[in-house]
Structure formats: structure tokens, C-alpha cells
Amino acid sequence: MTPLEEALRVVRGPFAHRVALINVPSWGDVVDDPVRLYDEDLFLRRLDGYHNLGCRVVKFHQAPGSMSRHGLTLGSDRHRRLLDATVASGSIIMSHIGDPQTWYDGKYAEDPATFGDRDTHYDAWERLLDDYRDHPWWGAHLGGWPENLDRLQYLLDRFPNLWLDLSAAKWMVRTLSAQRDAAREFLIRNQDRIIWGSDQVSHADRGFDFYASRWWVHRKLFETAQVGESPIEDPDGIDGGVELRGLALPTEVLIKFYRTNVVRLLGSVGVSFTN
């Protein structure tokens, strides 16, 4: 998820043969006018720019807070025009829909007129998945609802074009550890439709310990059966802490998550890699 303004350095860099870009909004340019984030003219120009660099994934950030700030609601006429442009470009639709359940139970519940509710958001997403069922759709952060594996299973069963990723270390370790056995069963059952992801957003004030703790948690959560306190401070946990309960996923499943599945998904839109 490299900003378009920095993407050329990536695709010309030494690891270009192992990198695929994801089209992301121009966050830094719309601080004073957030509605412009998904301005149609700006979106189409950036779509062309990313596409010319080989990018075939377009991310839509439509968490409750994002929709209230940027005005791009799920299934609106403008949203559908942007989705149609994405499909026409041959790009995968990627979406951030939903947020941690603790947010819906807390700050979102305090102002439902601004943020809406979970069921309304997911009913709208389901209608979109139905309308675009012939095109690959990538749901970030386990579809934005890792607390409800039954709802995710329903969506995966109904929409064979839907893929989910495991990004957001703090969120994943909290929710998957809390339902360790069910989470392990869910991931193994859907091993051909799930992609590992990091979501390690870079900021100048984030040092080695910040990033190392996230990578450590990802590996311990998915690769081992370790039980112990997560090193990530989590305000949504109990007293700011979370117990990590490793899922000990089989090696063949990990290989699919780490490489096979994303290569297969991106290959469906013409993106290939070399070792």
C-alpha cells in the first residue's frame, strides 16, 4: 500500500519482481477537505496512474468513521461508479468494512446517527457482493468482523469470489485468541481463500520495538501454540492487555496464507511474480 507519489521508486527498485502495488487513497492531500478522498475525478486519475505501474488492486476504506468523514457510503451511486471503474480496469476490489466490535459497543453506539450500526453496514456489503459476484473482492482484516466467524463463513460460502486477509496484528491476536479453537477450525476450513497480511502502517515515531512486536505476534499466533501475554499494548483488551493463544496452523496452511493464495488471487488479474 504505497502512495502513488512514492510507488515509482518501488516498482523500479531491487525487489520489483516480488512486489505488487495496492491502490490507496491520497490520504495526505485531503486533510483539510476529507470529502475529496473519493472525488471521482481524483479517483480516476489515480486509478490510471496506479494501473500504468502494474497495480491491479484498489482499496476502498469504508469503516464507519471513514464513511462519516469522506461521505462515501456503501452502495451509494458514487460508490458504485467507482466500483464500476475498478472492475473496468481489471483490478481486484479491496475493502475495509467494519471495525473492532468494542468500537461498535462503545464510541459508535454513542453516536449511531453518525456511525450507523454493524448489521446495516454488512447488509449493504452483502448486496454489493451479490451485484459484483463475478469479480474478485478482497475483504481486509478478516472482512472487518473477526469476532463473528459464523457471519464470515456465511459470506464465504455464498460468494466464491470473496477472499479475506489476516492483517491488523493487534485486532487479530485479541479476537482470534479469544476463540482459539473456533478460529483455528475456521482458518483451516477456508485455507484456500485467506491471505496473510501485516497492516504495519509506517510513521516516523514508530521504532524497532513497535514493528518487531507486531511481527513477533503474527508468527506466534499463526505458527505456534504459545500461550502468554501479547507484547502489544491494546486499549481494547482487559486493562490494556491481551492473552495470546497460538493457533499452531499446519505448515501446508501457512504456505497457502503466506504465498500460494495471494499469488493465485493476483494471478487472476494478470499479476505474476518471480523468485
XYZ file of C-alpha atoms in Angstrom:
275
model
C 0.000 0.000 0.000
C 2.471 2.547 -1.248
C 1.277 6.091 -2.006
C 1.177 6.745 -5.734
C 3.706 9.538 -5.298
C 6.250 7.020 -3.950
C 5.260 3.967 -5.984
C 7.626 4.543 -8.908
C 10.635 4.059 -6.644
C 9.197 0.731 -5.517
C 8.484 -0.679 -8.966
C 11.950 0.384 -10.135
C 13.667 -0.931 -7.019
C 15.680 -4.119 -6.483
C 12.656 -6.135 -5.311
C 10.229 -5.053 -8.033
C 9.877 -8.638 -9.250
C 8.460 -9.593 -5.835
C 6.193 -6.599 -5.251
C 2.624 -5.801 -6.305
C 1.081 -2.428 -5.534
C -2.289 -1.703 -3.929
C -4.064 1.487 -4.999
C -4.741 3.548 -1.858
C -6.371 6.972 -1.442
C -4.272 10.114 -1.269
C -4.559 10.448 2.492
C -2.072 13.280 2.875
C -3.713 15.557 0.323
C -7.180 15.737 1.829
C -6.603 16.593 5.485
C -8.482 19.874 5.142
C -11.129 18.508 2.760
C -11.733 14.825 3.581
C -14.686 14.505 1.186
C -12.195 14.840 -1.710
C -10.651 11.496 -0.753
C -13.017 9.716 -3.120
C -13.651 12.572 -5.532
C -14.455 10.887 -8.835
C -12.011 12.849 -10.997
C -9.198 12.368 -8.481
C -10.040 8.686 -8.121
C -9.973 8.090 -11.882
C -6.642 9.919 -12.314
C -5.064 7.870 -9.545
C -6.611 4.684 -10.915
C -4.876 5.348 -14.239
C -1.600 6.223 -12.523
C -1.523 3.067 -10.439
C -2.722 0.948 -13.358
C 0.151 2.184 -15.516
C 2.548 0.930 -12.819
C 1.022 -2.549 -12.964
C -1.274 -2.175 -9.964
C -4.373 -4.390 -10.059
C -5.833 -3.946 -6.557
C -7.915 -0.936 -5.463
C -8.657 -0.356 -1.782
C -11.819 1.317 -0.506
C -11.635 2.447 3.127
C -15.224 2.352 4.382
C -15.053 1.813 8.099
C -17.793 3.682 9.990
C -15.538 6.605 10.846
C -14.223 6.800 7.300
C -17.684 6.881 5.763
C -18.745 9.699 8.071
C -15.647 11.762 7.213
C -15.355 11.050 3.499
C -19.001 10.697 2.573
C -18.559 7.519 0.517
C -21.289 5.275 1.856
C -21.612 1.623 0.941
C -23.665 1.121 -2.208
C -24.208 4.815 -2.921
C -24.371 5.903 -6.554
C -20.870 7.398 -6.349
C -19.506 4.269 -4.710
C -20.937 2.104 -7.461
C -19.448 4.327 -10.174
C -16.029 3.942 -8.562
C -16.532 0.193 -8.232
C -17.522 0.003 -11.896
C -14.351 1.884 -12.863
C -12.305 -0.515 -10.741
C -13.875 -3.533 -12.414
C -13.389 -1.989 -15.871
C -9.673 -1.553 -15.117
C -9.366 -5.271 -14.394
C -8.487 -4.617 -10.752
C -9.462 -6.507 -7.618
C -11.842 -4.677 -5.277
C -10.363 -4.459 -1.775
C -12.377 -3.091 1.124
C -12.043 -2.143 4.767
C -15.581 -2.548 6.094
C -16.332 -2.712 9.794
C -14.124 -2.191 12.841
C -13.486 -3.950 16.161
C -16.655 -4.930 17.983
C -15.503 -2.968 21.016
C -15.809 0.197 18.912
C -19.358 -0.671 17.860
C -20.213 -1.331 21.511
C -18.539 1.900 22.603
C -17.957 5.096 20.642
C -20.068 4.072 17.639
C -23.036 3.165 19.860
C -22.835 6.589 21.466
C -23.474 8.314 18.127
C -25.421 5.957 15.841
C -26.630 8.822 13.643
C -23.012 9.446 12.611
C -21.587 5.924 12.553
C -24.541 3.636 11.816
C -24.656 0.049 13.011
C -22.900 -3.190 12.149
C -25.859 -5.047 10.633
C -26.709 -2.150 8.310
C -23.118 -2.000 7.054
C -22.881 -5.733 6.439
C -26.275 -5.970 4.793
C -25.111 -3.253 2.379
C -21.827 -5.077 1.761
C -23.674 -8.321 1.096
C -25.799 -6.594 -1.558
C -22.632 -5.307 -3.220
C -21.009 -8.735 -3.111
C -24.114 -10.087 -4.800
C -24.035 -7.403 -7.508
C -20.298 -7.921 -8.160
C -20.216 -11.678 -7.589
C -18.352 -12.276 -10.856
C -15.397 -10.107 -9.804
C -12.746 -10.837 -7.118
C -13.320 -8.983 -3.847
C -10.714 -8.828 -1.081
C -12.030 -8.191 2.454
C -9.327 -6.711 4.664
C -8.947 -7.655 8.344
C -10.935 -10.896 8.036
C -13.750 -8.960 6.439
C -13.729 -6.461 9.312
C -15.594 -8.827 11.622
C -13.208 -11.479 13.038
C -15.379 -11.581 16.170
C -18.173 -13.213 14.131
C -16.746 -16.214 12.299
C -20.217 -17.577 11.550
C -21.117 -14.460 9.541
C -17.807 -14.650 7.693
C -18.389 -18.311 6.886
C -21.813 -17.455 5.516
C -20.278 -14.816 3.225
C -17.503 -17.139 2.053
C -19.997 -19.893 1.323
C -22.338 -17.590 -0.572
C -19.712 -15.654 -2.541
C -16.915 -17.756 -4.082
C -15.297 -14.527 -5.372
C -14.626 -13.308 -1.797
C -11.165 -13.522 -0.214
C -10.177 -12.436 3.307
C -6.875 -11.367 4.809
C -5.392 -11.577 8.302
C -3.956 -8.076 8.585
C -4.005 -5.977 11.793
C -1.895 -7.762 14.418
C -3.471 -6.165 17.483
C -7.011 -6.894 16.328
C -6.262 -10.446 15.158
C -4.415 -11.566 18.268
C -7.176 -10.242 20.518
C -10.138 -11.722 18.656
C -8.664 -14.994 17.377
C -7.024 -15.867 20.674
C -10.340 -15.325 22.449
C -11.915 -18.048 20.281
C -8.831 -20.102 19.653
C -10.345 -23.454 18.692
C -13.105 -21.977 16.518
C -10.616 -19.644 14.829
C -8.223 -22.487 14.044
C -11.035 -24.574 12.573
C -12.278 -21.610 10.510
C -8.842 -20.832 9.056
C -8.127 -24.452 8.182
C -11.561 -24.899 6.626
C -11.079 -21.806 4.440
C -7.375 -22.228 3.802
C -7.707 -21.608 0.058
C -9.440 -18.224 0.466
C -7.349 -16.474 3.147
C -4.233 -14.335 2.795
C -1.798 -13.253 5.466
C -1.309 -9.505 5.819
C 0.645 -7.198 8.093
C -1.031 -3.752 8.074
C 2.165 -2.288 9.527
C 1.448 1.378 8.863
C 4.702 3.336 8.867
C 5.154 6.508 10.897
C 8.348 8.345 11.785
C 7.678 7.922 15.524
C 7.366 4.131 15.329
C 10.642 2.424 16.112
C 12.069 -1.078 16.113
C 10.166 -2.310 19.167
C 6.822 -1.295 17.678
C 7.325 -3.192 14.428
C 9.147 -6.141 15.988
C 6.286 -6.747 18.422
C 3.812 -6.975 15.535
C 5.911 -9.412 13.514
C 6.557 -11.498 16.633
C 2.837 -11.664 17.450
C 1.915 -12.684 13.896
C 4.362 -15.571 13.909
C 3.500 -16.769 17.407
C -0.238 -16.523 16.726
C -0.291 -18.449 13.462
C 2.777 -20.705 13.654
C 2.933 -21.844 17.293
C 0.787 -22.996 20.210
C 2.284 -20.438 22.559
C 0.094 -19.127 25.362
C 1.088 -15.925 27.103
C 0.625 -12.182 27.257
C 0.812 -10.311 23.978
C 3.559 -7.651 23.975
C 1.260 -5.249 22.122
C -0.461 -2.683 24.303
C -4.146 -2.889 23.442
C -6.646 -0.385 24.844
C -9.464 -2.704 23.724
C -8.143 -5.555 25.848
C -8.688 -6.162 29.561
C -6.699 -3.500 31.430
C -4.832 -2.838 28.205
C -3.551 -6.401 27.883
C -4.396 -9.471 25.802
C -3.594 -13.159 26.199
C -2.085 -14.623 23.042
C -3.201 -18.195 22.330
C -1.355 -19.577 19.328
C -3.305 -21.408 16.633
C -0.459 -23.743 15.564
C -1.669 -23.909 11.983
C -0.352 -26.763 9.810
C 2.605 -25.957 7.596
C 0.645 -26.559 4.396
C -1.937 -23.999 5.520
C 0.728 -21.425 6.403
C 2.315 -21.796 2.971
C -1.033 -21.002 1.366
C -1.567 -17.974 3.590
C 1.944 -16.603 3.157
C 2.356 -17.122 -0.574
C 0.223 -19.515 -2.618
C -3.125 -17.785 -2.183
C -2.006 -14.239 -2.909
C -0.082 -15.415 -5.966
C -3.193 -17.209 -7.155
C -5.501 -14.245 -6.488
C -3.248 -11.687 -8.147
C -2.617 -14.092 -10.989
C -6.348 -13.995 -11.738
C -5.909 -10.345 -12.805
C -2.625 -10.835 -14.627
C -0.065 -10.066 -11.909
C 2.832 -12.524 -11.726
C 5.956 -12.885 -9.610
C 9.430 -14.354 -9.990
C 11.534 -15.714 -7.135
